[in-house]
Amino acid sequence: MATGAREKFDNIIEIKNVSKVFDGITVVDDVNLAVRRGEFVTLLGPSGCGKTTLLRMIAGFEMPTKGSIFLEKTDVTTLPPHLRPINTVFQKYALFPHINVFKNIAFGLKLKRIQTGELDKNGKPVTRKFTKSEIKEKVERALKLVGLEAYGHRDVTGLSGGQQQRVAIARAIVCEPKVLLLDEPLGALDLKMRKEMQHELAAMHKNLGITFIYVTHDQEEALTMSDKIVVMTDGAVQQYGTPKKIYDEPANAFVADFIGESNILSGVMKKDFLVEFCGTAFKCMDKGYGKDERVDLVVRPEDITVDKNKGALKGEVVSSVFKGTYYEMEILANDYQFTVQNTVEYGAGETVYMSVEPNGIHIMKKLKTVNEFDGVIAAENVVSFCGGDFEFVPYDAFEKGDEVRVKIPFDKIELTDDEADGVIGANVTQTFYKGSYYQVQIYTDDDNDFFIDTVDEWDIGDRVGVRIDPRDVTVVRREPRIESEHAAAAEESAEADGVGEAEVPDGK
């Protein structure tokens, strides 16, 4: 391969085991990421997921608590922002209101020094400032790139929001950074302007050829503009891939729920290429699962075919809403309410039949259904973990202070409306409808996650109490981790028997 081609596909940024902790709360959790030169990469996730903190660490505005950040294979972890060949565009434009558009864009160039190619008497490179003609040429080129050629003399306070954002981008790119970071730059614009700027940003990226790293919580923005998308929640990367890969093959229930609309169900793999859900067997494209292995699966609303007379699954239309180019219907079948998008409308109360082609069903492996935590014996029948003292039924002799492992199945945890009614308090961070139940993720005050399977619906942000029947708390001695083939085989055998199956990403 030629050198130029090899450099094109080099990783310009490498993030290795980066974590960030604020006041004892982990906001970025052991992130590993590599960004190729010239890519448009979007950090996507809900508010508070750590995406902006990660961007600020790349820029140098925040230092990682642990881990390293490399730029072109050079460790820049502790390097201040002004020494990194990186510029940032913020949601708030931060333009200087007392100077015109041209001077706003030229500001960074006037401060920048470039090497002349000569050495001084001490052998150090000689630097100089840009000349007025060089600054004029670069500013005019930047204005042209953002479509503001005739606006150089204008006062920035008289520009529209979209025009001010273009000025901010021009100011960032005029210094020719190797990486451009954009932190929700379109957040303050109206819907029409946002859509226009999405296409303009994609075109700018193509023309400039530099690496863009973009932060947003908007799925459409990410899918429209990106070469790659990093989906984040709770400070961790859930999936990294192309927009098509993430949409068609979500790695877990969170990604499936966050990217586009999804029907997320629990099912059973009867054999290779055959999965059963809602009491009906469907052909699929997946293989390699155990016989009768429990799985999660995703069916997108547009992949469901509806017919009045025939189909694999019988249901009843609950509601129908016209969305412009299609009707979005809610159809109840075997206690699961499907969201379906169809060009033909069926009215509420009608009986219909649904079918799904094999390539419309995406299977996801369950990793566990049991919460596990490290704990300490506080009394004969009391174990301390996650900031609370929980009673349990001892089946072994423990001493006070013994370090133990605590296990609670997802469906054996009760959430209470009043925090005072529980042993500990927590906030609801995610909720997924899984057919006949909801899977709820809560975040405790001491920075731990619980997953609960419940028939009750909870809203994100709800403050809840956590209560567990002592008979459902399993406490075992904490054994040293044994890294061996025998231990791995035993773990795999336990998972096959249904112990430790999960609907959450590794490490959570």
PDB file of C-alpha atoms in Angstrom, residues 34 116 161 174 221 238 256 260 270 493:
ATOM      1  CA  ALA A  34      -9.896   5.094  17.854  1.00  0.00           C
ATOM      2  CA  THR A 116       9.950  29.933   9.008  1.00  0.00           C
ATOM      3  CA  GLY A 161     -28.457  32.340  14.577  1.00  0.00           C
ATOM      4  CA  VAL A 174      -9.367  29.190   9.590  1.00  0.00           C
ATOM      5  CA  GLU A 221     -28.248  14.494  13.142  1.00  0.00           C
ATOM      6  CA  GLN A 238     -22.421   0.909  24.043  1.00  0.00           C
ATOM      7  CA  ALA A 256     -32.071  -0.340  19.780  1.00  0.00           C
ATOM      8  CA  GLY A 260     -34.950   5.135  15.879  1.00  0.00           C
ATOM      9  CA  LYS A 270     -35.577 -22.776  18.751  1.00  0.00           C
ATOM     10  CA  SER A 493     -21.845 -23.663  31.620  1.00  0.00           C
TER      11      SER A 493
END
